[in-house]
Structures are given as structure tokens and as C-alpha cells.
Amino acid sequence: MKTVFNFCKKHAVSLILPLCIILFWEVAAKVVDNRALVPTVESVLKRFFHPFADLLGIGNYLHHIFASAFRVIIGFCMAVVIAMPLGLISGRVPILSRMINPVIEFLRPICPIAWIPFALVIFKTYSVANLFGVQYTRSIFGDIQIGMLFVIFYGGFFPIFVNTVYGVTSAKNIYIESAQLLGCGKRQLFKRVILPSALPSILTGLRIGLGNSWMVIIAAEMLPGSEAGLGHLIMYAYELADMDIMIFSVILVGIIGSLLSHGVKLIENKTSTWQAKER
Amino acid sequence: MSFLIIDKVNKVYTGKTNEEIVALQDISLSCEQGEFITIVGSTGCGKTTLLRLIAGLEQPSSGTITIGENAVTGINEEVTLVFQQYSLFPWYNVLDNIGFSLELKGVDKHERIERVQKLISLVGLTGFEKSFPYELSGGMQQRAAIARALAYNPKVLLLDEPFGALDERTRHRLQEEFLAIWEREKKTIILVTHNIDEAVFLGTRIFIMRDRPGKIEEEVLIQLARPRSRQSKEFTDLHLHVRETLENILE
């Protein structure tokens, strides 16, 4: 009880606005008095306490969180594995960066969602399970559509790439020269100076990229071919006009999104204290 | 044959509109091993450029620089430079910063820590081994940077206004500490400064530079016994002489 009180005391200022919003919502629900339009706070939030209850006949919410998260993890990891090394190399090899920059700058402003129809045409609704030759399966891999991975990858790729390049190219000359004057060769320079000085920026790229991927997956799941995921749940609830579950799912999306961002932020704070304090 | 020889070195840059900017003109000086050379001159006289040339960070447009037997053609292990700006790696703590060159050489961990600890106590940073640069004051950062350069153990140590950003008291204390280190380690030192007092207090010889183009105006041999007293007549006479020379250049 005491710890709860202390927590509230410490975060009192940050709690004011959320409480106001909830209050406003409750008042609005009372005034409108139509649950199909504005559900009550209680009817939405109570769903948190029933994680295993089936929603609309398409599974419980943990199932949908899991489906969305799994897609993002795989698609995002693909983006990291390709964007980061590419960024590191192109940041150090000017000719390579001049070669790929025009393409990057053209593709970057295109919203990943604009590619979804294209992805549907190319990859149809093939899943990772199909890739392994399994025709139909209820396993989790059956829920991971290639087209979705493509748009998640797209959403994650550019922030990671751009921030990695920025980090690598903005390593301060004085650190590079100091290292060289202390007998640091090229390979060691990359490991001991360029990489550590780029790390804060790389982590920022990862955080933004992960956030993008999470946004994109929800949108992708709303489109045809999806049979699970929070985006699918939102759309399905819309079709059945179940406002409770719609809002509940949106809140889940928000909570998970901010947890993801916060998680990377924690790593950032731990590894890049020096950068925040530098100026 | 002297240990370090700078022979008719010129450095010309090309400006934005393709005009030639002569940063250094006909610089010649030589010094023996273990000498403490100070170079004074106003801002923009090419002092820093000269150090960068000696360190091998840049190449002269003409002329040669020789250290020991070898001509300087690039960065080499005979020489290192302590920058005017804070240059400690912000992602390493004091211990790892000072031990940087030792780790590159593959010195094993025990020996490395032992040697770094000696340097840490030499520059008076005991207790700050695990501190990061942003946790240190400017003076402490410069001491760590000097210790880092000493760990590399070069024959020639170049210093670019290492005490420039410090208040007078801290500067005087660091100067004295640094003199003690020099007397122990017997390194060849070239220190650049715009502070006349510093140049006279530390150097065995002073080179006074003029600007536009950067040239050596005068060489002054300092034969004052150490420890030098800033209040002695000889010291103040020398101080005045250097000041007059610098003021004549400005006119």
C-alpha cells in the first residue's frame, strides 16, 4: 500500500492527464448512454482481467498479441540484420553510400502501408508455414504471412539504416585522430571508436524502427489475408459493431507499443549515458 | 645531428576561391632528445598546424620533418599529440582511456592495469579510475589525456595548449606536475601555447611565431634554473622580452 502511495506521489503530475481523460470518457459514456457508440470505462477495462476469455469467437487477446508480436519480431529482426550492416558499411564507404542513397531517399518517404496491395499480389496470403512446405497448419507459423513480414521489414528498415549511417559518419574527428595517434589501426578504429560513438544513434534508429514496425503490423492485419493479430481483432470487432472490444484492442496496441519503445529506451540510457552528458 | 629536425617546412592551403593561404613559411628548427620546446604566438599563426605536421596528421607542402632516423610521412609510433580540446573517449572510463594504447598492443590485463594505475597516481587521478570523462572537471580530463599519451610511451610528446581552458591556479599546478613528469620520463616535448608565462616557465627554448604567414620570428634560449620563480627578475625580464617581440609582430 505504501509503495503504491509513493509511486502515486512521485508520478502525480504524469497521472493527472490520463485520469482526466478517463474521467471525460466516463462522463461521455453516461451522457451519450449508448454502449454501441461510447462504451463505459468499466466494460472495456474489465477485459484485462480475463486474458483467456474468447473474444468474438476468434480466440483470446493473448493469442492476438502473440500473433502480432511474433510477426513484428521476425520482420524487425530481418530489418536489423540487413539495415544495420548495410548502414555500417555505407557510412564508411562513401562510394557505396552515393550509389544507394538515391534509392533510399526515394523509397523512404513511401508509407509501408502503400505496399500492402503489392505484397498481397506478390506473396498472396502465403505464410512462413507454406514456405516450409506445410499446406495448412494451426501452428504459429501459419499466422506469419510473408506479405506482412515484407511491410514490417519496410517499416523498420529505413530508420535503422539512416540512423546507423548518421552515427557512423558523425564520429568526431578528434576521437578518430586521437585513436590513430595512439597506434590504432583501421580495424581497431572501427571497433573501438566508430562503433561506440555510433551506438547511441544506432539505438535511436532501432527504437524508431521498432515503433514503425509495430504501427505497420496493426494496419497490415486489418487487410484481407489476416486471421489473427490485434489489427485483425480491431477490424473484426468493427464488423460485428463491438465497440468494447474495438477500444480495448486499441488500448492494447498502445500499451504494447509504449512498452517496446520504453524497453529500447532503457538500453539506450544504460549504454549511452556519456552521450547525454557530453554537451 | 639533432634528434628532431624540421627543415624548411611550408604548408599551403587552397582557400574557397582557389587562392593560396600560406599557413607556415620556411619553418626550420631542430631539437635534441629530452628538450622541452615551447612555441608561442597569437591565435592563427599556424602553431597547431605545425604540431599536426610533426604528428604526421598532415603532410607539409614542401620541406621535411625527421624524427631520429626516419622522415615523418604519416602517423607513427615515435610521436603523439595531446589536443587542446577534450579528447578522451567518452564511452570509456579513465582506466580504459589511459590503457587504450596498451590494450591495442596486446599488453595483458594485469600488467595493463598495473601500468595504468601508476600513471593515474602520477597525474593525481587516484580514485577516479572508474569515472567517465563527463564526470571529470576540465583539468582532470586533461591530466587523463596526458596520462593516456604517456602510456603510449612515444619519444616525442606534442601538446597543443593543454592547459588553455583552465583557470590560473589549476594551470600552474598542472604545469608543475607536468614538469616533474618530464624530468622523470625525459621525453622530448613540444608545447604550443599563447600564454607567455607558460612558455617561459616550462621551456628550455622558446620559439616565437608570427602570423600570416606563420613564421618563426625569434628563438630564445632559457637558462633559468629550475624550479623557476615567476617573481625573479630574470623570469620577468624574459617574459617582457617575449611580450615585446609578440607586440612588435602585431604592429
Short mmCIF file of C-alpha atoms in Angstrom, two decimals:
data_model
loop_
_atom_site.label_atom_id
_atom_site.label_comp_id
_atom_site.label_asym_id
_atom_site.label_seq_id
_atom_site.Cartn_x
_atom_site.Cartn_y
_atom_site.Cartn_z
CA MET A 1 0.00 0.00 0.00
CA LYS A 2 2.77 2.34 0.98
CA THR A 3 4.73 1.66 -2.21
CA VAL A 4 1.62 2.34 -4.26
CA PHE A 5 1.21 5.62 -2.43
CA ASN A 6 4.85 6.56 -3.00
CA PHE A 7 4.55 5.69 -6.67
CA CYS A 8 1.50 7.91 -7.00
CA LYS A 9 3.25 10.72 -5.18
CA LYS A 10 6.27 10.52 -7.43
CA HIS A 11 4.29 10.36 -10.65
CA ALA A 12 1.38 12.54 -9.59
CA VAL A 13 1.97 15.09 -12.33
CA SER A 14 2.13 12.47 -15.05
CA LEU A 15 -1.06 10.84 -13.78
CA ILE A 16 -3.22 13.96 -13.93
CA LEU A 17 -3.90 13.91 -17.67
CA PRO A 18 -4.63 10.17 -18.02
CA LEU A 19 -7.06 10.40 -15.09
CA CYS A 20 -8.75 13.42 -16.70
CA ILE A 21 -9.12 11.52 -19.97
CA ILE A 22 -10.67 8.52 -18.21
CA LEU A 23 -12.99 10.82 -16.32
CA PHE A 24 -14.02 12.57 -19.52
CA TRP A 25 -14.62 9.19 -21.18
CA GLU A 26 -16.79 8.01 -18.28
CA VAL A 27 -18.82 11.24 -18.34
CA ALA A 28 -19.22 10.96 -22.12
CA ALA A 29 -20.42 7.36 -21.78
CA LYS A 30 -23.00 8.47 -19.20
CA VAL A 31 -24.17 11.40 -21.33
CA VAL A 32 -24.38 9.50 -24.63
CA ASP A 33 -25.80 6.45 -22.89
CA ASN A 34 -25.37 4.19 -25.90
CA ARG A 35 -22.85 1.37 -25.46
CA ALA A 36 -22.59 0.79 -29.18
CA LEU A 37 -21.21 4.31 -29.52
CA VAL A 38 -19.37 5.01 -26.28
CA PRO A 39 -18.81 2.03 -24.02
CA THR A 40 -18.26 2.61 -20.31
CA VAL A 41 -14.75 2.61 -18.87
CA GLU A 42 -15.56 -0.43 -16.77
CA SER A 43 -16.91 -2.54 -19.64
CA VAL A 44 -13.68 -2.01 -21.58
CA LEU A 45 -11.08 -2.21 -18.83
CA LYS A 46 -12.57 -5.28 -17.16
CA ARG A 47 -11.43 -7.29 -20.19
CA PHE A 48 -7.86 -7.01 -18.99
CA PHE A 49 -8.75 -9.38 -16.18
CA HIS A 50 -9.96 -12.12 -18.50
CA PRO A 51 -6.94 -12.90 -20.66
CA PHE A 52 -8.22 -16.38 -21.52
CA ALA A 53 -11.77 -15.41 -22.39
CA ASP A 54 -12.61 -15.96 -26.04
CA LEU A 55 -13.36 -12.72 -27.90
CA LEU A 56 -15.90 -12.82 -30.73
CA GLY A 57 -15.13 -16.48 -31.37
CA ILE A 58 -11.64 -15.84 -32.75
CA GLY A 59 -9.52 -16.50 -29.66
CA ASN A 60 -8.44 -14.67 -26.53
CA TYR A 61 -6.47 -11.44 -26.57
CA LEU A 62 -3.18 -13.07 -25.58
CA HIS A 63 -3.43 -15.11 -28.77
CA HIS A 64 -3.74 -11.96 -30.85
CA ILE A 65 -0.96 -10.15 -29.02
CA PHE A 66 1.24 -13.15 -29.56
CA ALA A 67 0.44 -13.28 -33.28
CA SER A 68 1.18 -9.58 -33.81
CA ALA A 69 4.30 -9.64 -31.66
CA PHE A 70 5.68 -12.72 -33.38
CA ARG A 71 5.26 -11.15 -36.80
CA VAL A 72 6.95 -7.96 -35.66
CA ILE A 73 9.82 -9.79 -34.02
CA ILE A 74 10.62 -11.76 -37.16
CA GLY A 75 10.10 -8.87 -39.60
CA PHE A 76 12.00 -6.44 -37.39
CA CYS A 77 14.92 -8.81 -36.88
CA MET A 78 15.15 -9.16 -40.66
CA ALA A 79 15.28 -5.38 -40.93
CA VAL A 80 18.00 -5.16 -38.26
CA VAL A 81 20.09 -7.90 -39.82
CA ILE A 82 20.06 -6.18 -43.20
CA ALA A 83 19.79 -2.46 -42.43
CA MET A 84 22.44 -2.29 -39.72
CA PRO A 85 25.38 -3.91 -41.54
CA LEU A 86 24.40 -2.05 -44.70
CA GLY A 87 24.35 1.22 -42.77
CA LEU A 88 27.68 0.49 -41.12
CA ILE A 89 29.36 -0.26 -44.44
CA SER A 90 27.77 2.53 -46.42
CA GLY A 91 28.65 5.02 -43.67
CA ARG A 92 32.32 4.12 -44.10
CA VAL A 93 32.43 3.67 -47.88
CA PRO A 94 31.35 6.95 -49.49
CA ILE A 95 31.06 5.49 -52.98
CA LEU A 96 28.62 2.84 -51.77
CA SER A 97 26.53 5.42 -49.97
CA ARG A 98 26.43 7.56 -53.10
CA MET A 99 25.26 4.54 -55.04
CA ILE A 100 22.39 3.56 -52.78
CA ASN A 101 21.36 6.93 -51.39
CA PRO A 102 19.09 7.99 -54.27
CA VAL A 103 17.17 4.73 -53.99
CA ILE A 104 16.92 5.04 -50.23
CA GLU A 105 15.72 8.64 -50.43
CA PHE A 106 13.08 7.63 -52.99
CA LEU A 107 11.76 4.62 -51.08
CA ARG A 108 11.97 6.10 -47.58
CA PRO A 109 9.03 8.52 -47.73
CA ILE A 110 6.67 5.87 -49.11
CA CYS A 111 4.37 4.70 -46.35
CA PRO A 112 4.87 0.94 -45.89
CA ILE A 113 1.10 0.51 -45.98
CA ALA A 114 1.09 1.68 -49.59
CA TRP A 115 2.96 -1.53 -50.37
CA ILE A 116 0.37 -3.84 -48.81
CA PRO A 117 -1.69 -4.38 -52.00
CA PHE A 118 1.55 -5.05 -53.86
CA ALA A 119 2.61 -7.51 -51.16
CA LEU A 120 -0.77 -9.23 -51.38
CA VAL A 121 -0.42 -9.68 -55.11
CA ILE A 122 3.13 -10.96 -54.95
CA PHE A 123 3.02 -13.07 -51.80
CA LYS A 124 -0.75 -13.75 -51.79
CA THR A 125 -1.56 -14.99 -48.32
CA TYR A 126 1.36 -17.35 -48.15
CA SER A 127 2.70 -17.84 -44.67
CA VAL A 128 6.03 -18.98 -43.31
CA ALA A 129 4.41 -22.39 -42.85
CA ASN A 130 3.79 -22.57 -46.62
CA LEU A 131 7.43 -21.75 -47.17
CA PHE A 132 8.39 -24.89 -45.30
CA GLY A 133 6.01 -26.90 -47.47
CA VAL A 134 3.23 -27.19 -44.91
CA GLN A 135 -0.04 -26.52 -46.68
CA TYR A 136 -2.27 -25.72 -43.78
CA THR A 137 -1.45 -25.62 -40.14
CA ARG A 138 -2.77 -24.05 -36.98
CA SER A 139 0.78 -23.56 -35.75
CA ILE A 140 2.02 -20.04 -35.16
CA PHE A 141 3.94 -20.10 -38.43
CA GLY A 142 0.66 -20.36 -40.28
CA ASP A 143 -0.14 -16.91 -38.89
CA ILE A 144 3.01 -15.27 -40.18
CA GLN A 145 2.27 -14.12 -43.70
CA ILE A 146 5.21 -13.28 -45.95
CA GLY A 147 3.49 -10.12 -47.16
CA MET A 148 3.22 -8.87 -43.59
CA LEU A 149 6.86 -9.59 -42.93
CA PHE A 150 7.64 -7.57 -46.03
CA VAL A 151 5.83 -4.44 -44.83
CA ILE A 152 7.19 -4.77 -41.28
CA PHE A 153 10.66 -5.06 -42.75
CA TYR A 154 9.97 -1.99 -44.85
CA GLY A 155 8.77 -0.02 -41.85
CA GLY A 156 11.78 -0.97 -39.74
CA PHE A 157 14.48 -0.76 -42.39
CA PHE A 158 14.79 2.97 -43.07
CA PRO A 159 15.02 4.40 -39.57
CA ILE A 160 17.64 1.78 -38.69
CA PHE A 161 19.61 2.36 -41.87
CA VAL A 162 19.50 6.15 -41.79
CA ASN A 163 20.42 6.41 -38.11
CA THR A 164 23.23 3.89 -38.43
CA VAL A 165 24.72 5.82 -41.34
CA TYR A 166 24.36 9.05 -39.39
CA GLY A 167 26.01 7.54 -36.32
CA VAL A 168 28.92 6.14 -38.27
CA THR A 169 29.58 9.29 -40.30
CA SER A 170 29.26 11.67 -37.38
CA ALA A 171 32.03 10.10 -35.30
CA LYS A 172 34.06 13.11 -34.17
CA ASN A 173 37.34 13.66 -35.92
CA ILE A 174 39.14 14.40 -32.67
CA TYR A 175 38.37 10.89 -31.36
CA ILE A 176 39.44 9.28 -34.61
CA GLU A 177 42.70 11.24 -34.73
CA SER A 178 43.39 10.65 -31.04
CA ALA A 179 42.98 6.92 -31.55
CA GLN A 180 45.22 6.92 -34.62
CA LEU A 181 47.86 8.87 -32.71
CA LEU A 182 47.78 6.13 -30.08
CA GLY A 183 48.55 3.41 -32.60
CA CYS A 184 45.02 2.43 -33.56
CA GLY A 185 44.79 0.71 -36.95
CA LYS A 186 41.80 0.69 -39.28
CA ARG A 187 40.03 -2.39 -37.98
CA GLN A 188 40.52 -1.46 -34.34
CA LEU A 189 39.39 2.07 -35.12
CA PHE A 190 36.06 0.75 -36.31
CA LYS A 191 35.60 -1.44 -33.26
CA ARG A 192 36.85 0.95 -30.60
CA VAL A 193 35.92 4.39 -31.89
CA ILE A 194 33.43 4.42 -34.76
CA LEU A 195 31.10 1.78 -33.39
CA PRO A 196 30.90 3.04 -29.80
CA SER A 197 30.41 6.61 -30.94
CA ALA A 198 27.66 5.49 -33.34
CA LEU A 199 25.91 3.30 -30.77
CA PRO A 200 23.54 5.94 -29.34
CA SER A 201 22.36 6.85 -32.79
CA ILE A 202 22.00 3.19 -33.82
CA LEU A 203 19.85 2.54 -30.77
CA THR A 204 17.67 5.53 -31.60
CA GLY A 205 17.22 4.01 -35.06
CA LEU A 206 16.24 0.68 -33.53
CA ARG A 207 13.69 2.36 -31.28
CA ILE A 208 12.07 4.31 -34.10
CA GLY A 209 12.23 1.29 -36.41
CA LEU A 210 10.57 -0.97 -33.86
CA GLY A 211 7.85 1.64 -33.30
CA ASN A 212 7.28 1.87 -37.06
CA SER A 213 7.10 -1.90 -37.41
CA TRP A 214 4.52 -2.07 -34.66
CA MET A 215 2.40 0.62 -36.32
CA VAL A 216 2.64 -1.04 -39.70
CA ILE A 217 1.68 -4.51 -38.49
CA ILE A 218 -1.59 -3.30 -36.97
CA ALA A 219 -2.54 -1.72 -40.29
CA ALA A 220 -1.43 -4.76 -42.26
CA GLU A 221 -3.52 -7.05 -40.11
CA MET A 222 -6.64 -5.08 -40.93
CA LEU A 223 -6.40 -6.07 -44.54
CA PRO A 224 -7.52 -9.32 -46.18
CA GLY A 225 -5.47 -12.44 -45.59
CA SER A 226 -5.09 -11.92 -41.89
CA GLU A 227 -6.67 -14.35 -39.45
CA ALA A 228 -5.09 -13.22 -36.22
CA GLY A 229 -3.39 -10.27 -34.58
CA LEU A 230 -4.56 -7.15 -32.81
CA GLY A 231 -5.25 -5.35 -36.08
CA HIS A 232 -7.45 -8.22 -37.19
CA LEU A 233 -9.24 -8.19 -33.83
CA ILE A 234 -9.95 -4.46 -34.17
CA MET A 235 -11.31 -4.89 -37.69
CA TYR A 236 -13.35 -7.96 -36.74
CA ALA A 237 -14.87 -6.11 -33.78
CA TYR A 238 -15.70 -3.27 -36.16
CA GLU A 239 -17.51 -5.64 -38.48
CA LEU A 240 -19.52 -7.02 -35.57
CA ALA A 241 -20.03 -3.48 -34.22
CA ASP A 242 -18.50 -4.41 -30.86
CA MET A 243 -17.19 -1.08 -29.62
CA ASP A 244 -15.95 -2.55 -26.31
CA ILE A 245 -13.53 -4.93 -27.93
CA MET A 246 -12.52 -2.40 -30.56
CA ILE A 247 -11.44 0.15 -27.98
CA PHE A 248 -9.93 -2.49 -25.74
CA SER A 249 -7.76 -3.74 -28.61
CA VAL A 250 -6.65 -0.22 -29.48
CA ILE A 251 -5.62 0.32 -25.86
CA LEU A 252 -3.63 -2.93 -26.01
CA VAL A 253 -1.85 -1.70 -29.13
CA GLY A 254 -0.91 1.49 -27.32
CA ILE A 255 0.33 -0.25 -24.20
CA ILE A 256 2.50 -2.74 -26.10
CA GLY A 257 3.84 -0.01 -28.38
CA SER A 258 4.94 2.13 -25.47
CA LEU A 259 6.43 -0.88 -23.66
CA LEU A 260 8.52 -1.67 -26.73
CA SER A 261 9.74 1.90 -27.03
CA HIS A 262 10.43 2.08 -23.31
CA GLY A 263 12.38 -1.17 -23.42
CA VAL A 264 14.78 0.10 -26.07
CA LYS A 265 14.99 3.43 -24.26
CA LEU A 266 16.21 1.63 -21.14
CA ILE A 267 19.02 0.02 -23.13
CA GLU A 268 19.78 3.41 -24.68
CA ASN A 269 20.05 5.07 -21.28
CA LYS A 270 22.27 2.32 -19.98
CA THR A 271 24.73 2.34 -22.85
CA SER A 272 24.75 5.97 -23.87
CA THR A 273 24.85 7.97 -20.66
CA TRP A 274 28.02 9.58 -21.92
CA GLN A 275 26.26 11.00 -24.94
CA ALA A 276 23.50 12.69 -22.98
CA LYS A 277 26.07 14.22 -20.64
CA GLU A 278 28.53 15.22 -23.31
CA ARG A 279 27.07 18.60 -24.03
CA MET B 1 72.72 15.53 -35.92
CA SER B 2 69.78 16.57 -33.89
CA PHE B 3 67.03 14.21 -32.82
CA LEU B 4 64.10 16.12 -34.27
CA ILE B 5 64.66 18.21 -37.37
CA ILE B 6 62.16 20.41 -39.13
CA ASP B 7 63.75 21.52 -42.36
CA LYS B 8 62.33 24.41 -44.43
CA VAL B 9 58.76 23.30 -43.98
CA ASN B 10 55.99 25.11 -45.85
CA LYS B 11 52.30 24.45 -45.60
CA VAL B 12 49.95 25.98 -48.14
CA TYR B 13 46.21 25.50 -48.17
CA THR B 14 43.89 26.24 -51.03
CA GLY B 15 41.07 28.54 -49.97
CA LYS B 16 37.45 28.57 -51.05
CA THR B 17 38.05 30.81 -54.04
CA ASN B 18 41.18 28.88 -55.06
CA GLU B 19 43.51 31.46 -53.53
CA GLU B 20 46.58 30.16 -51.76
CA ILE B 21 46.77 30.52 -47.98
CA VAL B 22 50.26 30.17 -46.60
CA ALA B 23 49.85 28.68 -43.13
CA LEU B 24 53.52 28.02 -42.50
CA GLN B 25 56.51 29.52 -44.27
CA ASP B 26 60.06 28.25 -44.11
CA ILE B 27 59.88 26.73 -40.67
CA SER B 28 63.21 25.29 -39.60
CA LEU B 29 64.05 24.14 -36.12
CA SER B 30 65.85 21.26 -34.53
CA CYS B 31 65.96 19.92 -31.04
CA GLU B 32 67.77 17.30 -29.02
CA GLN B 33 66.25 14.37 -27.22
CA GLY B 34 64.82 15.38 -23.84
CA GLU B 35 64.38 19.03 -24.71
CA PHE B 36 61.29 20.95 -23.73
CA ILE B 37 60.42 23.29 -26.58
CA THR B 38 57.66 25.85 -26.23
CA ILE B 39 56.14 27.70 -29.14
CA VAL B 40 54.27 30.96 -28.55
CA GLY B 41 52.32 33.03 -30.99
CA SER B 42 48.96 34.66 -31.39
CA THR B 43 45.90 32.71 -32.43
CA GLY B 44 46.01 31.72 -36.08
CA CYS B 45 49.78 31.76 -36.50
CA GLY B 46 49.90 28.13 -37.54
CA LYS B 47 51.10 26.65 -34.24
CA THR B 48 48.52 23.90 -34.32
CA THR B 49 49.26 23.19 -37.98
CA LEU B 50 52.93 22.78 -37.13
CA LEU B 51 52.07 20.22 -34.44
CA ARG B 52 49.79 18.36 -36.83
CA LEU B 53 52.64 18.15 -39.33
CA ILE B 54 55.08 16.83 -36.74
CA ALA B 55 52.48 14.28 -35.61
CA GLY B 56 52.03 13.14 -39.21
CA LEU B 57 48.32 14.02 -39.30
CA GLU B 58 49.05 16.25 -42.27
CA GLN B 59 51.86 16.45 -44.80
CA PRO B 60 53.94 19.58 -45.43
CA SER B 61 53.62 21.18 -48.88
CA SER B 62 57.39 21.23 -49.03
CA GLY B 63 60.28 20.56 -46.68
CA THR B 64 60.91 17.60 -44.41
CA ILE B 65 60.44 16.59 -40.81
CA THR B 66 62.74 13.95 -39.37
CA ILE B 67 62.49 12.22 -36.02
CA GLY B 68 65.53 10.10 -35.13
CA GLU B 69 66.50 8.36 -38.33
CA ASN B 70 63.15 8.49 -40.06
CA ALA B 71 61.33 11.11 -42.08
CA VAL B 72 57.75 11.68 -40.90
CA THR B 73 55.40 10.59 -43.67
CA GLY B 74 52.34 9.81 -41.59
CA ILE B 75 51.17 8.91 -38.12
CA ASN B 76 53.88 6.89 -36.41
CA GLU B 77 54.70 5.50 -33.01
CA GLU B 78 57.55 7.91 -32.25
CA VAL B 79 55.17 10.74 -31.56
CA THR B 80 51.74 11.51 -30.19
CA LEU B 81 49.74 14.65 -29.64
CA VAL B 82 47.52 15.88 -26.81
CA PHE B 83 44.81 18.05 -28.28
CA GLN B 84 43.65 21.40 -27.00
CA GLN B 85 40.02 20.21 -26.96
CA TYR B 86 38.95 17.44 -24.63
CA SER B 87 39.71 14.27 -26.48
CA LEU B 88 39.14 11.42 -24.03
CA PHE B 89 36.87 8.75 -25.46
CA PRO B 90 33.57 9.48 -23.74
CA TRP B 91 32.47 5.83 -23.91
CA TYR B 92 35.46 4.60 -21.89
CA ASN B 93 36.21 5.26 -18.24
CA VAL B 94 39.53 6.76 -17.11
CA LEU B 95 41.17 3.35 -16.75
CA ASP B 96 40.23 2.22 -20.27
CA ASN B 97 41.08 5.59 -21.77
CA ILE B 98 44.60 5.62 -20.34
CA GLY B 99 45.07 1.92 -21.12
CA PHE B 100 43.82 2.35 -24.70
CA SER B 101 47.19 2.03 -26.44
CA LEU B 102 48.31 -0.76 -24.11
CA GLU B 103 45.26 -2.80 -24.97
CA LEU B 104 45.93 -2.26 -28.68
CA LYS B 105 49.46 -3.53 -28.18
CA GLY B 106 48.03 -6.62 -26.52
CA VAL B 107 49.53 -6.00 -23.08
CA ASP B 108 47.80 -8.47 -20.76
CA LYS B 109 45.15 -7.25 -18.40
CA HIS B 110 47.11 -7.48 -15.13
CA GLU B 111 50.13 -5.68 -16.45
CA ARG B 112 47.95 -3.13 -18.18
CA ILE B 113 46.04 -2.24 -15.04
CA GLU B 114 49.26 -2.06 -13.07
CA ARG B 115 50.86 0.31 -15.57
CA VAL B 116 47.73 2.42 -15.87
CA GLN B 117 47.44 2.66 -12.09
CA LYS B 118 50.99 4.04 -11.93
CA LEU B 119 50.12 6.70 -14.48
CA ILE B 120 46.88 7.50 -12.69
CA SER B 121 48.72 8.22 -9.48
CA LEU B 122 51.39 10.10 -11.44
CA VAL B 123 48.79 12.54 -12.75
CA GLY B 124 46.88 12.59 -9.46
CA LEU B 125 43.68 10.89 -10.52
CA THR B 126 43.68 8.11 -7.94
CA GLY B 127 40.12 7.24 -7.02
CA PHE B 128 38.74 8.23 -10.41
CA GLU B 129 39.68 5.04 -12.29
CA LYS B 130 36.07 4.11 -12.97
CA SER B 131 34.86 7.64 -13.69
CA PHE B 132 33.75 8.60 -17.15
CA PRO B 133 35.09 11.76 -18.83
CA TYR B 134 31.81 13.62 -18.40
CA GLU B 135 32.14 13.13 -14.65
CA LEU B 136 35.54 14.86 -14.55
CA SER B 137 36.45 18.53 -14.48
CA GLY B 138 38.33 20.04 -17.41
CA GLY B 139 41.65 19.88 -15.57
CA MET B 140 41.15 16.24 -14.66
CA GLN B 141 40.26 15.38 -18.25
CA GLN B 142 43.46 17.00 -19.48
CA ARG B 143 45.51 15.08 -16.91
CA ALA B 144 43.93 11.85 -18.06
CA ALA B 145 44.65 12.79 -21.69
CA ILE B 146 48.30 13.42 -20.79
CA ALA B 147 48.45 10.09 -18.94
CA ARG B 148 46.93 8.39 -21.98
CA ALA B 149 49.65 9.88 -24.17
CA LEU B 150 52.36 8.84 -21.67
CA ALA B 151 51.02 5.26 -21.62
CA TYR B 152 51.69 5.11 -25.35
CA ASN B 153 55.30 5.93 -24.45
CA PRO B 154 56.28 7.96 -27.52
CA LYS B 155 59.72 9.55 -27.81
CA VAL B 156 58.19 12.89 -28.73
CA LEU B 157 55.16 14.31 -26.97
CA LEU B 158 53.31 17.19 -28.60
CA LEU B 159 50.92 19.32 -26.58
CA ASP B 160 48.52 21.83 -28.06
CA GLU B 161 47.60 24.34 -25.36
CA PRO B 162 46.84 21.53 -22.95
CA PHE B 163 46.20 23.89 -20.06
CA GLY B 164 44.47 26.56 -22.11
CA ALA B 165 40.94 26.06 -20.84
CA LEU B 166 41.88 26.02 -17.17
CA ASP B 167 41.87 28.71 -14.53
CA GLU B 168 45.24 30.13 -13.48
CA ARG B 169 45.65 28.21 -10.23
CA THR B 170 44.85 24.85 -11.77
CA ARG B 171 47.06 25.70 -14.71
CA HIS B 172 50.05 26.50 -12.51
CA ARG B 173 49.60 23.32 -10.52
CA LEU B 174 49.33 21.18 -13.65
CA GLN B 175 52.38 22.88 -15.14
CA GLU B 176 54.42 21.96 -12.10
CA GLU B 177 53.15 18.40 -12.11
CA PHE B 178 53.89 18.15 -15.79
CA LEU B 179 57.45 19.42 -15.31
CA ALA B 180 58.02 16.71 -12.73
CA ILE B 181 56.78 14.11 -15.19
CA TRP B 182 59.04 15.49 -17.91
CA GLU B 183 62.07 15.41 -15.62
CA ARG B 184 61.34 11.79 -14.73
CA GLU B 185 60.45 10.45 -18.15
CA LYS B 186 62.97 12.52 -20.15
CA LYS B 187 60.74 12.85 -23.16
CA THR B 188 61.16 15.34 -25.95
CA ILE B 189 58.32 17.78 -25.61
CA ILE B 190 56.95 20.44 -27.91
CA LEU B 191 54.28 22.53 -26.26
CA VAL B 192 52.30 25.15 -28.08
CA THR B 193 50.69 27.99 -26.15
CA HIS B 194 49.62 31.58 -26.43
CA ASN B 195 50.39 32.09 -22.76
CA ILE B 196 53.83 33.74 -22.43
CA ASP B 197 54.13 32.91 -18.75
CA GLU B 198 53.59 29.23 -19.54
CA ALA B 199 56.16 29.25 -22.33
CA VAL B 200 58.83 30.87 -20.14
CA PHE B 201 58.06 28.75 -17.11
CA LEU B 202 58.21 25.40 -18.89
CA GLY B 203 60.54 25.61 -21.86
CA THR B 204 64.23 25.03 -22.36
CA ARG B 205 63.81 27.07 -25.51
CA ILE B 206 61.03 29.30 -26.81
CA PHE B 207 60.18 29.80 -30.43
CA ILE B 208 58.18 32.94 -31.07
CA MET B 209 55.96 32.77 -34.14
CA ARG B 210 54.41 35.48 -36.26
CA ASP B 211 51.22 35.04 -38.20
CA ARG B 212 50.16 35.45 -41.85
CA PRO B 213 52.22 33.69 -42.92
CA GLY B 214 53.22 31.57 -39.94
CA LYS B 215 56.96 32.02 -39.45
CA ILE B 216 59.45 31.67 -36.65
CA GLU B 217 60.34 35.19 -35.59
CA GLU B 218 62.80 34.50 -32.85
CA GLU B 219 64.35 31.74 -30.82
CA VAL B 220 65.00 32.35 -27.12
CA LEU B 221 67.17 30.09 -25.00
CA ILE B 222 66.01 29.92 -21.39
CA GLN B 223 68.79 29.16 -18.98
CA LEU B 224 66.90 29.79 -15.76
CA ALA B 225 67.49 27.18 -13.08
CA ARG B 226 64.57 25.03 -12.01
CA PRO B 227 62.39 25.33 -10.05
CA ARG B 228 61.78 28.66 -11.72
CA SER B 229 60.35 31.53 -9.76
CA ARG B 230 57.82 33.66 -11.54
CA GLN B 231 58.80 36.59 -9.33
CA SER B 232 62.54 36.55 -10.14
CA LYS B 233 63.96 39.40 -12.19
CA GLU B 234 65.34 37.04 -14.85
CA PHE B 235 61.94 35.48 -15.31
CA THR B 236 60.10 38.78 -15.61
CA ASP B 237 62.78 40.13 -17.98
CA LEU B 238 62.34 37.16 -20.27
CA HIS B 239 58.59 37.45 -20.00
CA LEU B 240 58.81 41.11 -21.03
CA HIS B 241 61.16 40.35 -23.87
CA VAL B 242 58.81 37.74 -25.36
CA ARG B 243 55.88 40.09 -24.89
CA GLU B 244 57.68 42.92 -26.69
CA THR B 245 58.59 40.64 -29.58
CA LEU B 246 54.98 39.50 -29.90
CA GLU B 247 53.73 43.08 -29.75
CA ASN B 248 56.20 44.19 -32.41
CA ILE B 249 54.85 41.44 -34.66
CA LEU B 250 51.34 42.76 -34.24
CA GLU B 251 52.30 46.27 -35.30
#
